[in-house]
Coordinates of C-alpha atoms and ligand atoms in Angstrom, one line a residue:
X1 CA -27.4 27.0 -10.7
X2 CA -26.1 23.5 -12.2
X3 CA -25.1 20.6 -8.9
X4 CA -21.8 21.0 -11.1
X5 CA -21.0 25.2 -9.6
X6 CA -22.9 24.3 -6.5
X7 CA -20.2 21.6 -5.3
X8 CA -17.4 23.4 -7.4
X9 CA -18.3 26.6 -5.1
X10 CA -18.0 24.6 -2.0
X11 CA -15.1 22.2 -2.8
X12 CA -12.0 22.4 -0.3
X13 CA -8.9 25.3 -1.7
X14 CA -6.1 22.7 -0.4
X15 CA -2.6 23.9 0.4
X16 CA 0.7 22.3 0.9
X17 CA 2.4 22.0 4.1
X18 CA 6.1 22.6 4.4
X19 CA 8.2 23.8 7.3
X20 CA 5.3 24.1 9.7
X21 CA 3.3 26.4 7.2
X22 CA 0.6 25.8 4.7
X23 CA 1.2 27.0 1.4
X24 CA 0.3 27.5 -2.0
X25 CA 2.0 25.3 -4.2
X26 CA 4.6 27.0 -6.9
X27 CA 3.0 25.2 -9.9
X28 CA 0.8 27.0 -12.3
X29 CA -1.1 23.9 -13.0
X30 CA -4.7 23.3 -10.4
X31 CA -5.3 20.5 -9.3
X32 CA -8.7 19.3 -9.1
X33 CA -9.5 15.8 -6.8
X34 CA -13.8 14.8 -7.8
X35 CA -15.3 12.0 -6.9
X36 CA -15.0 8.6 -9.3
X37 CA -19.0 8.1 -8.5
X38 CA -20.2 11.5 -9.8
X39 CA -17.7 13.7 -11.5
X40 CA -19.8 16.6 -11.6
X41 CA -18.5 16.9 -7.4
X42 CA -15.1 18.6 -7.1
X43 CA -14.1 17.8 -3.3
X44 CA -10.6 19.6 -3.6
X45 CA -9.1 22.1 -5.8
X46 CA -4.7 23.1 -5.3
X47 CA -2.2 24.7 -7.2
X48 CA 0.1 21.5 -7.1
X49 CA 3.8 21.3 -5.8
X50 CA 7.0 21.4 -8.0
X51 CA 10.6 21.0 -7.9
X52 CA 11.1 24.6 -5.8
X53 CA 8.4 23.4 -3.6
X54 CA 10.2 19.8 -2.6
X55 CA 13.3 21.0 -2.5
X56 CA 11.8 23.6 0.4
X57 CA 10.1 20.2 1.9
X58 CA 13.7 18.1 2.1
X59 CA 15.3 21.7 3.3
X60 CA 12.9 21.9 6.0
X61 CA 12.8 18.1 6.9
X62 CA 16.9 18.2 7.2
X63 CA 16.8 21.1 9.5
X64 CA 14.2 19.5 11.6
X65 CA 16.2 16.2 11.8
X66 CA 18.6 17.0 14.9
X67 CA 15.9 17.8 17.4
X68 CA 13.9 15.3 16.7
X69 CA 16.5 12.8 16.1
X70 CA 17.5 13.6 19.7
X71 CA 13.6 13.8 21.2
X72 CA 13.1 9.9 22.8
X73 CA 12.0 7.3 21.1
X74 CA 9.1 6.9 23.4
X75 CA 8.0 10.1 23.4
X76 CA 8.0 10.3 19.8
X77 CA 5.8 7.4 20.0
X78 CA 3.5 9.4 22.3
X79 CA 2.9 11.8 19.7
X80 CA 2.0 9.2 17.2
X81 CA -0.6 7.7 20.2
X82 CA -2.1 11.0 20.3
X83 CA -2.5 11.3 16.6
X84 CA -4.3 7.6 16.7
X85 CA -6.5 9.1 19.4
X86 CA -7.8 11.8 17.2
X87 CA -7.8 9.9 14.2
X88 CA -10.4 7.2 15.8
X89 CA -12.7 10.0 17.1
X90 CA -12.8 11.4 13.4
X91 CA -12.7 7.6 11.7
X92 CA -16.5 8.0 10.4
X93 CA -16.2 11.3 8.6
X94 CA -12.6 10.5 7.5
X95 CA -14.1 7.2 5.6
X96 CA -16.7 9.2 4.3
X97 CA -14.2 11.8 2.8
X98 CA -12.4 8.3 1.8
X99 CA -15.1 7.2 -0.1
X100 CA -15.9 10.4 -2.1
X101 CA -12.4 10.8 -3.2
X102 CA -11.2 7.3 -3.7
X103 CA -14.9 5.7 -4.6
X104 CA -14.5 3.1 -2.4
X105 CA -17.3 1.6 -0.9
X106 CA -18.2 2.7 2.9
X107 CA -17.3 -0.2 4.7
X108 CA -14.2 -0.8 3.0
X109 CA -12.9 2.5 3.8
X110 CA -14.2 2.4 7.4
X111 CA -11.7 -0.9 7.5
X112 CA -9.1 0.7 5.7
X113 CA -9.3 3.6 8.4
X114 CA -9.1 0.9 11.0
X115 CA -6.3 -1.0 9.8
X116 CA -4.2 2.6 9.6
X117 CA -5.0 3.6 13.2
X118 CA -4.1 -0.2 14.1
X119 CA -0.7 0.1 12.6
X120 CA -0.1 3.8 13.9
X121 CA -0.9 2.6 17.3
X122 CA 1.5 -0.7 17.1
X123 CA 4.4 1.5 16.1
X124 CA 3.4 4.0 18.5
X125 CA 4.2 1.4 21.3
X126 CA 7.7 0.3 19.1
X127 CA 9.0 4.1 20.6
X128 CA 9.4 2.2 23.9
X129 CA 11.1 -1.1 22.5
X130 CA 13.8 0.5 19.8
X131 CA 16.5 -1.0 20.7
X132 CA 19.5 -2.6 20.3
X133 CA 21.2 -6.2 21.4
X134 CA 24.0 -6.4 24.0
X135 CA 27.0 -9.1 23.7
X136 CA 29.2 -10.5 25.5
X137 CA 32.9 -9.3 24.4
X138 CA 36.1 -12.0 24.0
X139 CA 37.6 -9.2 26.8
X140 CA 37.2 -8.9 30.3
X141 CA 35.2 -5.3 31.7
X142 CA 34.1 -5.2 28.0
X143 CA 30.4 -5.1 27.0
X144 CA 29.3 -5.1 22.9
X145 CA 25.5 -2.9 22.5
X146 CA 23.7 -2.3 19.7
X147 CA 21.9 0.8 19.3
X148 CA 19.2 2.0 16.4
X149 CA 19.8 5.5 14.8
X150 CA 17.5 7.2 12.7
X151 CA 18.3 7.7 9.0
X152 CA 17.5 11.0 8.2
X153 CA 15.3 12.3 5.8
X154 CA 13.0 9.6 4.4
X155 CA 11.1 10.7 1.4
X156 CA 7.7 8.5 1.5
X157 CA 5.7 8.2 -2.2
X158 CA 2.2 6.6 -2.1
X159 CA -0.6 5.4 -4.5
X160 CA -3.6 6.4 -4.3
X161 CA -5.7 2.9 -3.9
X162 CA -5.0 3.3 0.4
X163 CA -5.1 6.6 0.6
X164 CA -4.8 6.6 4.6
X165 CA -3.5 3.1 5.6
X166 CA -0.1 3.0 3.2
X167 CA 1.0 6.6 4.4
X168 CA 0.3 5.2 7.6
X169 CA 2.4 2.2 7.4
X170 CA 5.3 4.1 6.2
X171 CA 4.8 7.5 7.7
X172 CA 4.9 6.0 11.5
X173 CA 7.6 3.7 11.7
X174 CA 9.7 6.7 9.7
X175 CA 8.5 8.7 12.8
X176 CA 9.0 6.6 15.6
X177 CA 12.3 5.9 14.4
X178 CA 13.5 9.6 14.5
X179 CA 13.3 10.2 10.6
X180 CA 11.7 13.4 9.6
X181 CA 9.4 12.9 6.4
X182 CA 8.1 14.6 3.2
X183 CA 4.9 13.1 2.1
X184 CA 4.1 12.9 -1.6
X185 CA 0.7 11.1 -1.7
X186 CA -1.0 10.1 -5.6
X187 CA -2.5 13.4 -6.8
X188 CA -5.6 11.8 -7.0
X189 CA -6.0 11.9 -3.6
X190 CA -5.1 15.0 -1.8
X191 CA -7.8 15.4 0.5
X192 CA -7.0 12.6 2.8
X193 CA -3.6 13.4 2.5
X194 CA -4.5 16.9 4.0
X195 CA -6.6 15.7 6.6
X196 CA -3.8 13.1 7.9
X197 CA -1.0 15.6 8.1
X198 CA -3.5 17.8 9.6
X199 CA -3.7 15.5 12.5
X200 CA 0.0 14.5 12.9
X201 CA 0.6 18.3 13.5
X202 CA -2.1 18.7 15.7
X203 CA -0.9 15.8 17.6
X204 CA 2.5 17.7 18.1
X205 CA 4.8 16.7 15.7
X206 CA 7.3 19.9 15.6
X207 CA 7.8 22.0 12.9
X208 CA 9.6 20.8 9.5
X209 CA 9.3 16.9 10.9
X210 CA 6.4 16.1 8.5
X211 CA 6.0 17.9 5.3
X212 CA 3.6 17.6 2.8
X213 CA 4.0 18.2 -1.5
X214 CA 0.8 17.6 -3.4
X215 CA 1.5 17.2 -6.9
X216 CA 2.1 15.0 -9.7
X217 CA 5.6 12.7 -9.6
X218 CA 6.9 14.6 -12.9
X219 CA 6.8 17.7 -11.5
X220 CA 8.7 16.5 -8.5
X221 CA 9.3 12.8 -8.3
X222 CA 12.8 12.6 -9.1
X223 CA 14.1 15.6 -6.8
X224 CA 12.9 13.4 -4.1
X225 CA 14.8 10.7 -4.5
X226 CA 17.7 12.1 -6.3
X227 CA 18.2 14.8 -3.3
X228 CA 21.6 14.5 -1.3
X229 CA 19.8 15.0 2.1
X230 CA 17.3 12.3 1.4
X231 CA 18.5 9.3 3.4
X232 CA 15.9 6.8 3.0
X233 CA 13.4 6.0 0.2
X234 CA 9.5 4.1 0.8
X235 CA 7.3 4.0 -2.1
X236 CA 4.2 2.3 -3.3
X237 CA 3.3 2.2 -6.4
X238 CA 3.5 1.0 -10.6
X239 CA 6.0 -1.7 -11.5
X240 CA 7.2 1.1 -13.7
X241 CA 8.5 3.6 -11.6
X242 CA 9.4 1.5 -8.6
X243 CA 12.3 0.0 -10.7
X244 CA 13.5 3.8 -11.6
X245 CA 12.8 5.0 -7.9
X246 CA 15.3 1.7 -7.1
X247 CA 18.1 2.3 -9.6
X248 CA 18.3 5.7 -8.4
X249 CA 18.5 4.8 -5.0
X250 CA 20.7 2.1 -5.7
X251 CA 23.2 4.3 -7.3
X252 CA 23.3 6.7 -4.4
X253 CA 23.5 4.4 -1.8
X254 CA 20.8 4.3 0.1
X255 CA 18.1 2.0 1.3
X256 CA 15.3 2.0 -0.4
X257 CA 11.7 -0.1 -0.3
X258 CA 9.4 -0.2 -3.2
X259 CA 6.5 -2.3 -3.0
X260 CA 4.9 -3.0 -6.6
X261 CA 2.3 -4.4 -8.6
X262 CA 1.1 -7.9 -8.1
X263 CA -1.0 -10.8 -10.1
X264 CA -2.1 -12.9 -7.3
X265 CA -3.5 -16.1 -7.3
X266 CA -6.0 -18.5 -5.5
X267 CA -6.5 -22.2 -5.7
X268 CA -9.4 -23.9 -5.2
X269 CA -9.0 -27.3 -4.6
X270 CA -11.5 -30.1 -4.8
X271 CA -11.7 -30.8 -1.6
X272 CA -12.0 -27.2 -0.1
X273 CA -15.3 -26.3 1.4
X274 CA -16.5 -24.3 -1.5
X275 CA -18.5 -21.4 0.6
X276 CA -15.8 -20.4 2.2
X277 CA -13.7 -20.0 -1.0
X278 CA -16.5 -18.4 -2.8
X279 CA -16.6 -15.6 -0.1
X280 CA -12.2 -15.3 -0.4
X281 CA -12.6 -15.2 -4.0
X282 CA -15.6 -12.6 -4.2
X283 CA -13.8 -10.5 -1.7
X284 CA -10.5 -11.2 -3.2
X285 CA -11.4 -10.1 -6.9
X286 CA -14.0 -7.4 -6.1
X287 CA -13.5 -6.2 -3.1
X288 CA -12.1 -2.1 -3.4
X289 CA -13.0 -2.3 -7.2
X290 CA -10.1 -4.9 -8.3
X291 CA -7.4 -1.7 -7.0
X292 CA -5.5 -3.4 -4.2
X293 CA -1.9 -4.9 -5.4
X294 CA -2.9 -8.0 -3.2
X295 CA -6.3 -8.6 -5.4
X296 CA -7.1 -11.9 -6.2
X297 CA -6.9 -11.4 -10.2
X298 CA -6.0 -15.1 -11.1
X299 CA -8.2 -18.3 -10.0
X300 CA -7.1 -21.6 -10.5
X301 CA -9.6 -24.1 -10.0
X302 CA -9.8 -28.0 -9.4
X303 CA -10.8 -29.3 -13.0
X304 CA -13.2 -31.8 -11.0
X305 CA -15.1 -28.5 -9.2
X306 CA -14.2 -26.0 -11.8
X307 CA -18.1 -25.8 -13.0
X308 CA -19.7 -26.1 -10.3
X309 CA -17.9 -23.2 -8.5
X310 CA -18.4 -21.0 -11.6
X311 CA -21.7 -21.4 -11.2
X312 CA -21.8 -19.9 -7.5
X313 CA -19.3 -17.3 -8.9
X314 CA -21.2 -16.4 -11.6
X315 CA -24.5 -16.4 -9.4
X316 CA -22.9 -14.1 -6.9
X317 CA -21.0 -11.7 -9.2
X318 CA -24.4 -11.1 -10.6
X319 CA -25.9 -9.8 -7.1
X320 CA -22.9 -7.3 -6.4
X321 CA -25.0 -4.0 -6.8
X322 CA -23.0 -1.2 -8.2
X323 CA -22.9 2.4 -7.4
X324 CA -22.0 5.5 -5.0
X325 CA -19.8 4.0 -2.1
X326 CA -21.6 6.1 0.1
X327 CA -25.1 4.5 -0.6
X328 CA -26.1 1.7 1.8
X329 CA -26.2 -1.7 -0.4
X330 CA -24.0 -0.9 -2.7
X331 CA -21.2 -4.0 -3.8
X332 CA -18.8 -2.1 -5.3
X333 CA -17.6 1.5 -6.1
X334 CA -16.1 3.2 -9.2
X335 CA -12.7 3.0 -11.2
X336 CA -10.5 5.7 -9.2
X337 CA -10.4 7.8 -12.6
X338 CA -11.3 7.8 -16.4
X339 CA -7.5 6.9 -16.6
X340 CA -8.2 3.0 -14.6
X341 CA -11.5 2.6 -16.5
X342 CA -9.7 2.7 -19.6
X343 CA -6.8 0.6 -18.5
X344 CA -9.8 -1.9 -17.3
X345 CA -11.9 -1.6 -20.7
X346 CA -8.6 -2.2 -22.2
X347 CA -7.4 -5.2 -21.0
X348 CA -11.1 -6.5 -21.0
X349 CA -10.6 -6.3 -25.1
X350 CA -6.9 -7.6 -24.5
X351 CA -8.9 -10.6 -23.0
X352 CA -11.4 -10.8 -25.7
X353 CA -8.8 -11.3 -28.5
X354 CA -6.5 -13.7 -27.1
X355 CA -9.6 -16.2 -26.9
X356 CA -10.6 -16.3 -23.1
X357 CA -14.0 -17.0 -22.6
X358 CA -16.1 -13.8 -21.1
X359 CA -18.6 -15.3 -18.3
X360 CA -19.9 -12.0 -16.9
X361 CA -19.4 -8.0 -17.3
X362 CA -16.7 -7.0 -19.6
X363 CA -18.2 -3.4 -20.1
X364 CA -19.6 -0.5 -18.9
X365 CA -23.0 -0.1 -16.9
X366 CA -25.2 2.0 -18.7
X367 CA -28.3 4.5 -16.9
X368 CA -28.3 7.6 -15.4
X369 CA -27.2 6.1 -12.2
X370 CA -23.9 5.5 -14.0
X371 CA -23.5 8.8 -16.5
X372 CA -21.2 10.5 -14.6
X373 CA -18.9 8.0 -12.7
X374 CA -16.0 5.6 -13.6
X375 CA -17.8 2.7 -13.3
X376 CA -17.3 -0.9 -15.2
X377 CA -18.8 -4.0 -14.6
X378 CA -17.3 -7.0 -12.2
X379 CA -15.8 -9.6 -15.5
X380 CA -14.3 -13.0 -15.1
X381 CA -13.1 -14.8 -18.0
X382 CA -12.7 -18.4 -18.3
X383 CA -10.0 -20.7 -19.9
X384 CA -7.4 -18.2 -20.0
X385 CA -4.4 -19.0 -21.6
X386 CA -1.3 -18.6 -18.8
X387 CA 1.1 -17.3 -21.2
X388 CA -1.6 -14.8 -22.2
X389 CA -1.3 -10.6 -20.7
X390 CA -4.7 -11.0 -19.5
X391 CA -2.9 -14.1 -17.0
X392 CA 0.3 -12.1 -16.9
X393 CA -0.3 -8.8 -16.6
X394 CA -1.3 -6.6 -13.6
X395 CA -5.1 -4.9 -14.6
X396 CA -5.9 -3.2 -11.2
X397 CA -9.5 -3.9 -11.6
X398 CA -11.9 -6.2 -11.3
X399 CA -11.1 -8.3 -13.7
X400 CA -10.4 -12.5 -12.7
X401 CA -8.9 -14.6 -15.3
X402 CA -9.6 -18.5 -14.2
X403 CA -8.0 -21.3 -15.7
X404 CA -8.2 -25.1 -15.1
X405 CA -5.8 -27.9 -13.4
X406 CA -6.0 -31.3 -13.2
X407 CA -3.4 -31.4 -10.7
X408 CA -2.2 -29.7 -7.6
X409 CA 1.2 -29.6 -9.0
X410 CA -0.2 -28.5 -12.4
X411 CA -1.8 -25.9 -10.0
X412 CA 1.1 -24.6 -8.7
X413 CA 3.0 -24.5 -11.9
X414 CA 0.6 -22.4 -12.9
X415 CA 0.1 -20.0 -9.8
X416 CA 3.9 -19.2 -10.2
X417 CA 4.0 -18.6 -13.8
X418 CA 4.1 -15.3 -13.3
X419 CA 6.5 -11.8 -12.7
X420 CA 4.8 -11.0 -9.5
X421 CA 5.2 -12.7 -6.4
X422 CA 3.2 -10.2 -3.6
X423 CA 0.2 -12.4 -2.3
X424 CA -1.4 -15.6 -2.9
X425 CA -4.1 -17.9 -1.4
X426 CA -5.3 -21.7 -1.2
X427 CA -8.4 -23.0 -0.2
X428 CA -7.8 -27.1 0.8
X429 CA -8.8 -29.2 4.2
X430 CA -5.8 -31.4 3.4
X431 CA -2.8 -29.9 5.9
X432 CA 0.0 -31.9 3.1
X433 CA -1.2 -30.2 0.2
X434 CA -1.6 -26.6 2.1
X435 CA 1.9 -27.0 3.3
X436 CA 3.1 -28.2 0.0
X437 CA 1.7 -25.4 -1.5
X438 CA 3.1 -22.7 1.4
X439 CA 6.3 -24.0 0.6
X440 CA 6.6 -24.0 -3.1
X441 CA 4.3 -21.0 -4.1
X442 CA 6.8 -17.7 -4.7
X443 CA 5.4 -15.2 -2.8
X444 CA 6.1 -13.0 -0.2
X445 CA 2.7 -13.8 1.6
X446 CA 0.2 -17.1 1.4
X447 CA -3.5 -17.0 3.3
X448 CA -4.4 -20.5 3.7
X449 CA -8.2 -20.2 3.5
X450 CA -8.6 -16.7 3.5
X451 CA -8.4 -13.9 1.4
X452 CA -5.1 -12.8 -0.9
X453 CA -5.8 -9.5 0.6
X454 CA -4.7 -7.6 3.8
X455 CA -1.4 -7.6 6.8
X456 CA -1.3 -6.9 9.9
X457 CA 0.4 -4.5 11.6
X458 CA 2.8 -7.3 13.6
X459 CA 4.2 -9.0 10.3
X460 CA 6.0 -8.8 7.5
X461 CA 4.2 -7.1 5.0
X462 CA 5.9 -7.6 1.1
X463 CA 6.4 -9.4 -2.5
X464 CA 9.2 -10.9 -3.9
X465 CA 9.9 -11.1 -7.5
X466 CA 8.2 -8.2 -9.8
X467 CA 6.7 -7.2 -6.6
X468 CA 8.5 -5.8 -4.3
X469 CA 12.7 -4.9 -3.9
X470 CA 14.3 -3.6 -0.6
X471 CA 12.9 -4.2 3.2
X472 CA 9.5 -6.1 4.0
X473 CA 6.6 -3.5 5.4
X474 CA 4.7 -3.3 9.0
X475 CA 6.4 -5.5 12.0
X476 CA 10.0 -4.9 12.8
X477 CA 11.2 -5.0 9.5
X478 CA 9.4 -2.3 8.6
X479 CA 10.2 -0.4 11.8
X480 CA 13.9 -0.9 11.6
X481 CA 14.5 -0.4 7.8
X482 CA 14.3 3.3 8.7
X483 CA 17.2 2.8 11.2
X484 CA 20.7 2.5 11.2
X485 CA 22.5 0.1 13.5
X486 CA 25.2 1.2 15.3
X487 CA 27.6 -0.9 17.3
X488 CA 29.7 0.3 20.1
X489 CA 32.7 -1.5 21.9
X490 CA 33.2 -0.1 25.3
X491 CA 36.1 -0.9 27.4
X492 CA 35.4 -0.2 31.6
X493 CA 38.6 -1.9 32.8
X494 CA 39.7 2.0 33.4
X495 CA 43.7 0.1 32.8
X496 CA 45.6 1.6 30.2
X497 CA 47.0 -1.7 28.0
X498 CA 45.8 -2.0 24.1
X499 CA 43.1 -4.7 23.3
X500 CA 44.1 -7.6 21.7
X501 CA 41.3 -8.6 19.4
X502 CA 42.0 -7.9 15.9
Ligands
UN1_1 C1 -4.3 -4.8 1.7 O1 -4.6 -5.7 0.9 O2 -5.0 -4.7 2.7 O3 -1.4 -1.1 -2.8 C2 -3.2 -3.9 1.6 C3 -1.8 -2.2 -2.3 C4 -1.0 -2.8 -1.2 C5 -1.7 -2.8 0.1 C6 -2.8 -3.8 0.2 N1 0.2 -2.0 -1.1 O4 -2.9 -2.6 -2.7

């Protein structure tokens, strides 16, 4: 028997869940979720969801809605605790299932599974602080509150480069707040998907309050949006769609948050201490593959330290050791699918013929080790030209275009010539020029000497420009962009005489 039958025999038969129940999904089409490192292992197989199946999810999510609209906030939040509980006791096998089915490397996934369970827990505690503001009135026995209602049905799309930690972030404040949810993850990654819903119902969320359609978004995409008892729209995901998901929600009214692609950059000035940066930037452009919208994908470097830190670049892209995320050693993972790789390969050329200089990589890593996965090679090109696609347009791999200043301002100019706005980063000692640059840079997030990538769960997580339209993510905002505020004017006087506020 070939490995190929021997893993397709054992590979999970996933279902959908909806209204408490899980179901086969109406489609005729299978679904089949393998590994990026070795295709020849099928983790998942699933008849996938389709219209009839997501209208069934927003049906059972709207009847659902009262009773848990009406279950306290806090106990809500207990629920989610619970979930966090059991979610931590399985992290390890979870980031190993993470790993197969995303390709990610181990310890990235372990810290994705951590920053989910983090951010589940924070909003967890938010069921015992969602409230409102009371006011003084301009009338005597007269008091002003505010109170925070739950929207409804919030529909929740995600990508398929955080397979736990974005449904996370948008599944538990939707919770917490009182809104019941249908879950469409990426179809590339239904297994996590499974295992999380899993674990929200056995933590006791009641029936119909989280539903789950595994599909693809043109079987079912736009009944989930377009749908009258949809309320509230979260998604993650392509540039692309998050504009149509947007306009559709605009014209019906509702709130909506779509957080998109970004082209982030970090500045290396000539004063920064140059370790520290090279670590950012490694970790920045490499770090999960290139696939995080907060990826360090353009470097702009101090023309008077510009060759020098190429040289440690260069020298420590060539140690990153390619392979199966779940072997020990191993640098970096795969492409999530053949799809990415060719996107990748393709803007690699893209970068070849508009003149940028290729320092490293550019292709695909050849052996046996490599036959069967999506892999491709860490690249940075040199002198690109900004008004080039390879310096304006989103890759989602690890490919990092550098270019050159000769001045901070010229650095700037350059770091926001660009559509995106998510994430940025700038490595300086001098406190004028890293304020200058937190103040001018357009972007919804700046690391001073760290990283373009990650949150946390107590702030604002978001882009402005091409990246991101409606409510900022995580923290508060997040929290309350599933809410509705509600004010109430209430007279105690008991005397019956008309206000006079007008
Ligand atoms: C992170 O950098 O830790 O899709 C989070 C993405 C972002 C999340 C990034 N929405 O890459």
């Amino acid at each position: 028997m070939s490995t190929a039958t021997k893993t397709k025999i054992s590979a999970a038969v996933l279902k959908q869940f909806i209204a408490g129940q899980w179901v086969d999904g109406s489609s005729t089409k299978e679904i089949v979720s393998t590994n990026p490192a070795d295709s020849r292992e099928v983790l998942a197989t699933l008849r996938g969801a389709d219209r009839a199946d997501a209208l069934r999810a927003i049906e059972a999510a709207a009847k659902a809605f009262p009773a848990w609209r009406d279950t306290p906030a806090p106990v809500r939040g207990r629920i989610l605790a619970k979930a966090a509980q059991i979610l931590r006791a399985r992290k390890e096998e979870l980031a190993r299932l993470m790993t197969r089915e995303q390709g990610k490397i181990l310890p990235e996934a372990l810290g994705e599974m951590e920053k989910g369970i983090t951010l589940i827990e924070w909003f967890a505690g938010e069921g015992l602080r969602l409230g409102g503001v009371t006011m003084p009135s301009e009338l005597p026995k007269n008091i002003l509150y505010t109170t925070r209602q739950p929207r409804g049905v919030a529909s929740i799309i995600t990508p398929w480069n955080f397979p736990f930690a974005i449904p996370a972030w948008k599944i538990a404040p939707a919770l917490v707040s009182g809104c019941t949810v249908v879950f469409k993850p990426a179809s590339l990654v239904p297994a996590m998907a499974v295992e999380f819903v899993k674990i929200l119902d056995e933590a006791g969320l009641p029936k119909g309050v989280i539903n789950l359609v595994l599909g693809s978004g043109a079987a079912m995409g736009d009944v989930l949006v377009e749908d009258s008892r949809v309320k509230v729209v979260s998604f993650t995901g392509s540039n692309e769609i998050g504009r149509r998901v947007h306009t559709i929600c605009g014209a019906r009214g509702i709130p909506v948050t779509c957080e998109m692609g970004g082209k982030n950059p970090a500045v290396v000035w000539g004063d920064a201490d140059l370790d520290l940066a090279l670590g950012g930037v490694m970790k920045g452009a490499f770090g999960s593959t290139g696939q995080r919208c907060t990826a360090t994908s353009r470097l702009i470097l101090d023309e008077r330290i510009a060759d020098k830190f190429l040289g440690m670049l260069l020298a420590e892209v060539k140690k990153i050791k390619l392979g199966d995320g779940l072997e020990a050693g191993i640098g970096m993972g795969p492409a999530v699918d053949e799809s990415q790789l060719k996107t990748d390969l393709e803007y690699i050329e893209i970068g070849k013929k508009e003149g940028a200089q290729l320092l490293c990589g550019g292709a695909r890593p050849t052996g046996e080790a490599f036959a069967h996965g999506c892999f491709v090679e860490p690249t940075v090109f040199d002198r690109v030209n900004p008004k080039s696609r390879l310096w304006q347009e989103e890759v989602f791999g690890p490919v990092l275009a550098v270019a050159r200043a000769k001045t901070f301002d010229e650095a700037l100019e350059l770091a926001n010539d660009c559509a995106f706005g998510l994430t940025c980063a700038v490595y300086t000692q001098d406190l004028t020029l890293a304020m200058r640059f937190s103040e001018k840079i357009e972007a919804g997030m700046v690391h001073v000497n760290s990283p373009t990538i990650g949150g946390e769960a107590q702030v604002p997580f978001g882009g402005v420009k091409g990246s991101g339209v409606g409510e900022r993510e995580m923290s508060k905002e997040g929290l309350h962009f599933f809410t509705e505020l509600k004010t109430v004017f209430l007279d105690y006087t008991g005397e019956r005489r008309q206000s006079n506020i007008y």
